[in-house]
Short mmCIF file of C-alpha atoms and ligand atoms in Angstrom, two decimals:
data_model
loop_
_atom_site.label_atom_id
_atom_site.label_comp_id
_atom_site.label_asym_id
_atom_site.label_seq_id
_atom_site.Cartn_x
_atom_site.Cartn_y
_atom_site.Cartn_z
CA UNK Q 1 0.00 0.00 0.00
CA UNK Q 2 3.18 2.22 0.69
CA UNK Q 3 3.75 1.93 -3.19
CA UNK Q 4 0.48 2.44 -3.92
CA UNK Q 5 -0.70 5.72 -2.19
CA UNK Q 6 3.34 7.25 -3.07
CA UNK Q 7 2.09 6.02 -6.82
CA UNK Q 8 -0.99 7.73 -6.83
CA UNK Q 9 0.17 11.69 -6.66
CA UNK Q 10 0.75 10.81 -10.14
CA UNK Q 11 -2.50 11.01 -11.65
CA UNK Q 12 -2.71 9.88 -15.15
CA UNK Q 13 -4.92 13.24 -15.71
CA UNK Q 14 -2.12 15.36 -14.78
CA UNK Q 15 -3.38 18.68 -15.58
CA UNK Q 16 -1.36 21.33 -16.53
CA UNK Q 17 -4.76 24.16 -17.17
CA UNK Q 18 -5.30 22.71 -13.37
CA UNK Q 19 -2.34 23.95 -11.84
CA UNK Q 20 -2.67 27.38 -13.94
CA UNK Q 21 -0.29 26.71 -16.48
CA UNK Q 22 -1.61 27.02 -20.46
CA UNK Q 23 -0.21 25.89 -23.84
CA UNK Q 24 1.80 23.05 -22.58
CA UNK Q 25 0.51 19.55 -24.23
CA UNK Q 26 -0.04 16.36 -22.97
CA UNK Q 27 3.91 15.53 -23.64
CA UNK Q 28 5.37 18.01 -21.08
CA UNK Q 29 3.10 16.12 -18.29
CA UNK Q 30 5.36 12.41 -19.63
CA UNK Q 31 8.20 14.18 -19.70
CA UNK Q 32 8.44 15.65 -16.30
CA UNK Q 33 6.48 12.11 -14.81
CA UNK Q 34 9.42 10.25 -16.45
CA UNK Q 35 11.77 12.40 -15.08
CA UNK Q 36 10.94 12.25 -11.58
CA UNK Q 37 9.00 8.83 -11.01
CA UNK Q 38 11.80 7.79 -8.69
CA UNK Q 39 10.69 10.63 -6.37
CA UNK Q 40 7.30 9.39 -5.64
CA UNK Q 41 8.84 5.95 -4.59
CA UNK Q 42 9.57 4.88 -1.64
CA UNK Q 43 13.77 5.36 -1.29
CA UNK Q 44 14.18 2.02 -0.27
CA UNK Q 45 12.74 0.53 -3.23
CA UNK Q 46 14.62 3.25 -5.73
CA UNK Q 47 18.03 2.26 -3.59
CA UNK Q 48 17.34 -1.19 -4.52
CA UNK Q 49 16.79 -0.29 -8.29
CA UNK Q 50 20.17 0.85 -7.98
CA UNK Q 51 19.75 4.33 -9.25
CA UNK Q 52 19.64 8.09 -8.59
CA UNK Q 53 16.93 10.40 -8.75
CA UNK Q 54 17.05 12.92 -11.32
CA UNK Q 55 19.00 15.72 -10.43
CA UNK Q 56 18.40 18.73 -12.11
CA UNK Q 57 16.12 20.18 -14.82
CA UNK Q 58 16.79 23.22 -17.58
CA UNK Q 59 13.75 24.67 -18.74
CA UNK Q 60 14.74 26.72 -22.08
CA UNK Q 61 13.40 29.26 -24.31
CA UNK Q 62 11.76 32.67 -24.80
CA UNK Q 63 11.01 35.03 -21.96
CA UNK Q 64 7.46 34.93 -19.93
CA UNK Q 65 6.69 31.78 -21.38
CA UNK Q 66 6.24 30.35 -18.01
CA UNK Q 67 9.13 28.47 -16.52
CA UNK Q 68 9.10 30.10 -13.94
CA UNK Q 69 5.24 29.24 -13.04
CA UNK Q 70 6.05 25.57 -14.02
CA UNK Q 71 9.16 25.04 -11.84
CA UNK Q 72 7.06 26.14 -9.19
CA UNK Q 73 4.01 24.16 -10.01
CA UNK Q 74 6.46 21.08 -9.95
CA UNK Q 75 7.77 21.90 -6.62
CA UNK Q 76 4.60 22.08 -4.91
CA UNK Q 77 3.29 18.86 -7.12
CA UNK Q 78 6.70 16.94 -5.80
CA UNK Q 79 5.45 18.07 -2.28
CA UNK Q 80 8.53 19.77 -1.63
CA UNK Q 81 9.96 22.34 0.53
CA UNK Q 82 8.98 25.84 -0.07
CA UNK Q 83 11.03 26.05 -3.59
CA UNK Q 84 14.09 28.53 -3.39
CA UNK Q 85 14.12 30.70 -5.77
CA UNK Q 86 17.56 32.59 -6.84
CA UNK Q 87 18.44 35.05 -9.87
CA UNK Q 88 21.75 34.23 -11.64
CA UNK Q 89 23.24 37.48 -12.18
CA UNK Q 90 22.99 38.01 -7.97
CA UNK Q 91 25.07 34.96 -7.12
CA UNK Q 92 28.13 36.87 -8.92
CA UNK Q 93 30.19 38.70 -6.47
CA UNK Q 94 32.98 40.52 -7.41
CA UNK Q 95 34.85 39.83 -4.19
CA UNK Q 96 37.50 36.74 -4.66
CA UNK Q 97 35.71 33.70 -3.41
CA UNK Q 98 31.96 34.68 -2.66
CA UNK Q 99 30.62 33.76 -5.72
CA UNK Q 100 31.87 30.28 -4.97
CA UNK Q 101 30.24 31.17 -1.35
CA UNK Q 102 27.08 32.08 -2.74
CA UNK Q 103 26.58 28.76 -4.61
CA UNK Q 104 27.25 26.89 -1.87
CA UNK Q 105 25.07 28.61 0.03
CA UNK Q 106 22.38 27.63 -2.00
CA UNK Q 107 23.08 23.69 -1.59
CA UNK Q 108 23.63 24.15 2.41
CA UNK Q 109 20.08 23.84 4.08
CA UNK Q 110 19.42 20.97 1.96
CA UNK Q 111 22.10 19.24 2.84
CA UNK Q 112 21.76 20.38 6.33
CA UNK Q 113 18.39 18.55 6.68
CA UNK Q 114 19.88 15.68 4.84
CA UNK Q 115 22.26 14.97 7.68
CA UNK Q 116 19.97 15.23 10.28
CA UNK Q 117 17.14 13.38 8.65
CA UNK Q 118 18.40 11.04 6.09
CA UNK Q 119 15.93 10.01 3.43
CA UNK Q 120 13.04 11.77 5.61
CA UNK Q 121 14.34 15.03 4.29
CA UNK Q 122 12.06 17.06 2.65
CA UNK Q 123 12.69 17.70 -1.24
CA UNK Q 124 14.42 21.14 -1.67
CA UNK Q 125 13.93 22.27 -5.02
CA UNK Q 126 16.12 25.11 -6.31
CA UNK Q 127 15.09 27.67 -8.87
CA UNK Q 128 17.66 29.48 -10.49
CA UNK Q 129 16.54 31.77 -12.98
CA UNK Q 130 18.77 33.48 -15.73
CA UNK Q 131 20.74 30.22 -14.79
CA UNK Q 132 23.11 30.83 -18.10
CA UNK Q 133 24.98 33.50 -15.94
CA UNK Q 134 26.09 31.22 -13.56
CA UNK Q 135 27.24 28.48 -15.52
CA UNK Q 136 28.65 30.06 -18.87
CA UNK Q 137 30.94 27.93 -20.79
CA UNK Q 138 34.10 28.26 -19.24
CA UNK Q 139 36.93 29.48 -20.88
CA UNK Q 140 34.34 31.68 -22.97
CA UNK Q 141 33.97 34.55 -20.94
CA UNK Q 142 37.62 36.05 -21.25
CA UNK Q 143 37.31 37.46 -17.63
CA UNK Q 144 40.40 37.37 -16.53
CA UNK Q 145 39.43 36.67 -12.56
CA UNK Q 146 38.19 33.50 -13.66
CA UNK Q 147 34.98 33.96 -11.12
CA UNK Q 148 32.94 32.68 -14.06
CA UNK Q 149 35.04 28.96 -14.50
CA UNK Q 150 34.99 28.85 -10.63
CA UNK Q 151 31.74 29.28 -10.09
CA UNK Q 152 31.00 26.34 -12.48
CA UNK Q 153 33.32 24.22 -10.85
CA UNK Q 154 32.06 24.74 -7.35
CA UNK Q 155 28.87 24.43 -9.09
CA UNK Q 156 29.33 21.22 -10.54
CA UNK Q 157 31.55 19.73 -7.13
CA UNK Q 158 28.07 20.33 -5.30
CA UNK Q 159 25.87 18.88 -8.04
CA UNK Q 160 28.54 15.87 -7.88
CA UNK Q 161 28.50 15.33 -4.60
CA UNK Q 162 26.20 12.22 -4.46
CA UNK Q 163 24.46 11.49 -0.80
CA UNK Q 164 23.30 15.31 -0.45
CA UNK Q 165 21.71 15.78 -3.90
CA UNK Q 166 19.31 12.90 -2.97
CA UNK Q 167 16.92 15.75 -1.47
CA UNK Q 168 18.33 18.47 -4.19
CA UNK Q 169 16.18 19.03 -7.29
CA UNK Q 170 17.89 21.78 -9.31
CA UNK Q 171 16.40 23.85 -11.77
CA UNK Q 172 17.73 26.41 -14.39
CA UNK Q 173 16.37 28.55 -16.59
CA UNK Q 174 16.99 30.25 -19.41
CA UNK Q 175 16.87 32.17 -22.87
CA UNK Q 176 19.86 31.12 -23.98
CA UNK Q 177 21.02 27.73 -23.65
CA UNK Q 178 23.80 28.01 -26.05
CA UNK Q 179 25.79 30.28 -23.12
CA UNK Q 180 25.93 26.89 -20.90
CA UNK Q 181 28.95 24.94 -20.08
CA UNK Q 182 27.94 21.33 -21.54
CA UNK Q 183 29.27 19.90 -18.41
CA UNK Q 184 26.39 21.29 -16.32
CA UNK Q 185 24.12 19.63 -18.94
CA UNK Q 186 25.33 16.24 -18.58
CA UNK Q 187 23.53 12.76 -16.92
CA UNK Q 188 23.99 12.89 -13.54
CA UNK Q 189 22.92 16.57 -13.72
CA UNK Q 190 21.01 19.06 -15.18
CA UNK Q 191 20.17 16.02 -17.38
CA UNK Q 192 16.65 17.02 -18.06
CA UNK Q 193 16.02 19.45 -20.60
CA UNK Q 194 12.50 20.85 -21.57
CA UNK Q 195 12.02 23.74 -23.98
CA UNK Q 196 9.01 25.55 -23.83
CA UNK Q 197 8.29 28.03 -26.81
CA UNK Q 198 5.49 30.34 -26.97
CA UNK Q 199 2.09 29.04 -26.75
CA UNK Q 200 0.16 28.33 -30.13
CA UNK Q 201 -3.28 29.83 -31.20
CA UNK Q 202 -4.72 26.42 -28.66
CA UNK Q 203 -2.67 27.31 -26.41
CA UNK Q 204 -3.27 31.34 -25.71
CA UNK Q 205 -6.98 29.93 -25.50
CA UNK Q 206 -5.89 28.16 -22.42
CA UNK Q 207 -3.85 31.10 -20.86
CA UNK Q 208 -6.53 33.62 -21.56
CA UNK Q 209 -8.65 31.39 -20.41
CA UNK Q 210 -6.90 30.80 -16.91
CA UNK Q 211 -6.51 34.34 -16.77
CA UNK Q 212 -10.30 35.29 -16.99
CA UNK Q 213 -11.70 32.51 -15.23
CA UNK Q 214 -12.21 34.38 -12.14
CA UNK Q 215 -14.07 37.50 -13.85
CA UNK Q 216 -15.52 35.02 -15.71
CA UNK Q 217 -17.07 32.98 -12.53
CA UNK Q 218 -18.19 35.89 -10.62
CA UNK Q 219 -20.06 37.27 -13.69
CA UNK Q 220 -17.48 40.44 -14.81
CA UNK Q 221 -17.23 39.30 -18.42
CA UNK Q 222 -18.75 40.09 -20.75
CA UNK Q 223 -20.52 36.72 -22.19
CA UNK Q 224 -19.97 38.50 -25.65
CA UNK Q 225 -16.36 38.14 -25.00
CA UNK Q 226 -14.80 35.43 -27.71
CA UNK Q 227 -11.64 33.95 -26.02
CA UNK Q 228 -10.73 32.07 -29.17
CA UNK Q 229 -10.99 35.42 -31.03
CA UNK Q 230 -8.64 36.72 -29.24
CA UNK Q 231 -6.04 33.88 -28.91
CA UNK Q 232 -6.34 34.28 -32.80
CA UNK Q 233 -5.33 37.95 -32.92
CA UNK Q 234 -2.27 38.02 -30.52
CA UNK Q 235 -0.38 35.81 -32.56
CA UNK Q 236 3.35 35.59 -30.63
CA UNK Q 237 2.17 36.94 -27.11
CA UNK Q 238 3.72 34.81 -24.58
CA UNK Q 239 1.95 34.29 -21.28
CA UNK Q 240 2.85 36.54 -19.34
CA UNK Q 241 1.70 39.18 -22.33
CA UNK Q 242 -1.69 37.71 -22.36
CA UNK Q 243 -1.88 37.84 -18.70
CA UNK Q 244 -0.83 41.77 -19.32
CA UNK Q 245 -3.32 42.13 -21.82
CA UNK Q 246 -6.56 40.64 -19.87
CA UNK Q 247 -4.42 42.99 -16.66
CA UNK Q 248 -4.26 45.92 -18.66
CA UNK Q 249 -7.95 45.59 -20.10
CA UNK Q 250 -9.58 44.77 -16.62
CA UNK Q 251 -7.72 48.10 -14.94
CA UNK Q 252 -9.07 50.36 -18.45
CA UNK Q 253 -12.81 48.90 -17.96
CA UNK Q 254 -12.21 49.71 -14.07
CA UNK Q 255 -11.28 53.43 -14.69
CA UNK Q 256 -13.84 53.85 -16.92
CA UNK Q 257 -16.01 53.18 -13.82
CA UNK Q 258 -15.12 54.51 -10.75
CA UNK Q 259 -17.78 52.43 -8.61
CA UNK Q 260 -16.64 48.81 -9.17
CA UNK Q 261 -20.43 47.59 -9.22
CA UNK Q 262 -20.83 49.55 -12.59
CA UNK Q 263 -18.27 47.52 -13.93
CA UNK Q 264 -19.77 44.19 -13.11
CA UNK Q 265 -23.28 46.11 -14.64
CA UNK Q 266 -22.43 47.59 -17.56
CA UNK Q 267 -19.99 44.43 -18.19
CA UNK Q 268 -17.16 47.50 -19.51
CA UNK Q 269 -14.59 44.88 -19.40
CA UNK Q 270 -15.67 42.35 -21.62
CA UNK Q 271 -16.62 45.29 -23.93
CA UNK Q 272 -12.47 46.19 -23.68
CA UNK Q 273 -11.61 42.63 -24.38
CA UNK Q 274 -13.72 42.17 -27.56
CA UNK Q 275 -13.06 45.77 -28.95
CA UNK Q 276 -10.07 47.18 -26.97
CA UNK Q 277 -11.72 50.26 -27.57
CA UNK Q 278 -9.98 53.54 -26.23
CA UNK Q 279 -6.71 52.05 -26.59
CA UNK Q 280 -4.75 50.09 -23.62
CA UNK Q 281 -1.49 49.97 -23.06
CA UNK Q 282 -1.86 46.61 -24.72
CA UNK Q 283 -3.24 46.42 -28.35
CA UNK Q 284 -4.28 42.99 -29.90
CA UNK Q 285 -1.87 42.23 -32.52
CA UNK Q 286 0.64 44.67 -32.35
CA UNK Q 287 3.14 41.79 -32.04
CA UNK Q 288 2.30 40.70 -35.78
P1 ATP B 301 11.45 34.76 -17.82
O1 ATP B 301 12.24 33.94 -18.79
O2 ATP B 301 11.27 36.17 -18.26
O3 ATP B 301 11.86 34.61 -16.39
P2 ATP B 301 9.34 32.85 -17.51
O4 ATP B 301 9.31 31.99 -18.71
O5 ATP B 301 9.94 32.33 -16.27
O6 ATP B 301 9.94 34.24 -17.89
P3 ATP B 301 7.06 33.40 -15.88
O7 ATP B 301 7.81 34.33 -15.00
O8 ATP B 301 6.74 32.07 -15.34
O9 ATP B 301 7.82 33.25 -17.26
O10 ATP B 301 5.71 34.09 -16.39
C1 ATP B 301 5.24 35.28 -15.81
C2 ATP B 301 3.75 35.19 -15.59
O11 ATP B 301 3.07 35.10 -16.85
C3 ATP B 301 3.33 33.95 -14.84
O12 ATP B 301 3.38 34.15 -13.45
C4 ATP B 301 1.90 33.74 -15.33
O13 ATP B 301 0.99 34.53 -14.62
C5 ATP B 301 1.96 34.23 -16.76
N1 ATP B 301 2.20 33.10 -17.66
C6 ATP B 301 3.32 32.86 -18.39
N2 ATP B 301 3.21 31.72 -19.10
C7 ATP B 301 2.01 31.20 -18.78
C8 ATP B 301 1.33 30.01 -19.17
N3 ATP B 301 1.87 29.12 -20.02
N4 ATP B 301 0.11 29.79 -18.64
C9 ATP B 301 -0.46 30.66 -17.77
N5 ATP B 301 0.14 31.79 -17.37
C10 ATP B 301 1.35 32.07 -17.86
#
């Protein structure tokens, strides 16, 4: 029964519209239940399988696509530790040796826990955004303090260093994949790579939709609104634009009407989504 119930978080509907993430198909949910199966077993049974748990994750490709959102998503669905989130560009630190500091910093509550509690450690996931600034190819920089090649090194000691990672999931993100030293990239650690491009005409349906459910259920939009209409005219918004747009047109259907009642009467907003009349800061298919 131990197998069972760890089994079951895995639901075979694992829903990505569910946890407020749009556009991503049915493959992403494989991918990332692939990739971390061993984490929903019990660790006696994976130590007996003779393997490790996957160890890290890059999630690639253009800006507010939703990585972010996603690595989160996936540290709550693992049931792990409040997820730490870090920037790239801040664990840089001109100061010989705190870079290096700063990284391990980032391993040293998880492995803290680990030592006290063994497998009954909580997951800690790590979020490193902008992760390409950490971990450029070294040698490619031409900095001449070498903080960049030492950083990856101390970087890829800690993502080496086998009994601690057990409660470690790691992931990067970034625009630019190219920047990172293939090391990092290898098995054993950031092994898991998952590009995630802007949504297609389906898939702004399902943002927009996530992002005007709420109006929606209390009765603020307008049922004249036509979500499909417009996923079909912001061609290349990614989702964090179309969660600026349906922002943007909710606060210009707000002002229009000082008393927030009159908005939910006269339905202003879902008048701004279909028309976009008086201009917002966002207009439908400027990005074509
Ligand atoms: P960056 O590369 O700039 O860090 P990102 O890819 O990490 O961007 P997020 O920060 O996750 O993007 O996206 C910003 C916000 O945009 C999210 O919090 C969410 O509200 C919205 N958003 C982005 N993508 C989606 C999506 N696929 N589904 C629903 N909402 C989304």
């Amino acid at each position: 029964s131990d197998k069972v119930q760890q089994r079951s978080i895995f639901r075979p509907d694992f829903n990505f519209e569910e946890l407020g993430i749009g556009g991503l198909s049915k493959e992403f949910g494989n991918i990332f239940r692939r990739a971390f199966a061993s984490r929903v077993f019990p660790p006696h049974i994976v130590r007996d399988l003779g393997i490790n748990h996957v160890r890290g994750m890059l999630l690639y490709g253009p800006p507010g696509t939703g990585k972010t959102l996603i690595a989160r998503q996936l540290a709550k669905f693992l049931k792990a530790a409040e997820p730490k989130i870090v920037n790239g560009p801040e664990m840089m630190n001109k100061y010989v040796g705190q870079s290096e500091e700063n990284i391990r910093n980032l391993f040293a509550d998880a492995e803290k826990e680990y030592k006290q509690q063994g497998d009954n450690s909580q997951l800690h996931v790590i979020i490193c955004d902008e992760f390409d600034s950490m971990c450029k190819a070294r040698g490619s920089t031409g900095d001449s303090t070498g903080t960049n090649d030492s950083m990856v090194n101390q970087l890829l000691s800690k993502i080496d260093g086998v009994d601690s990672l057990n409660n470690i999931l790691l992931i990067g993100m970034t625009n630019r994949i190219d920047l990172i030293d293939e090391a990092v990239l290898r098995p054993g650690r950031l092994e898991v790579h998952v590009e995630i491009n802007l949504p297609d005409e389906n898939g702004r349906v399902e943002i927009l939709n996530i992002h005007t459910k709420t109006a929606r259920a209390k009765g603020y939009l307008d049922s004249a609104v036509s979500i499909p209409a417009l996923a079909a005219k912001t061609k290349n918004f990614s989702g964090a634009e179309l969660e600026g747009f349906v922002r943007a047109a909710t606060s210009y259907a707000m002002n229009k009407r000082v008393n927030f009642q009159d908005v939910a009467k006269s339905k202003d907003m879902g008048s701004v989504l279909v028309t976009n009349e008086g201009g917002t800061p966002f207009s439908v298919g400027d990005k074509e």
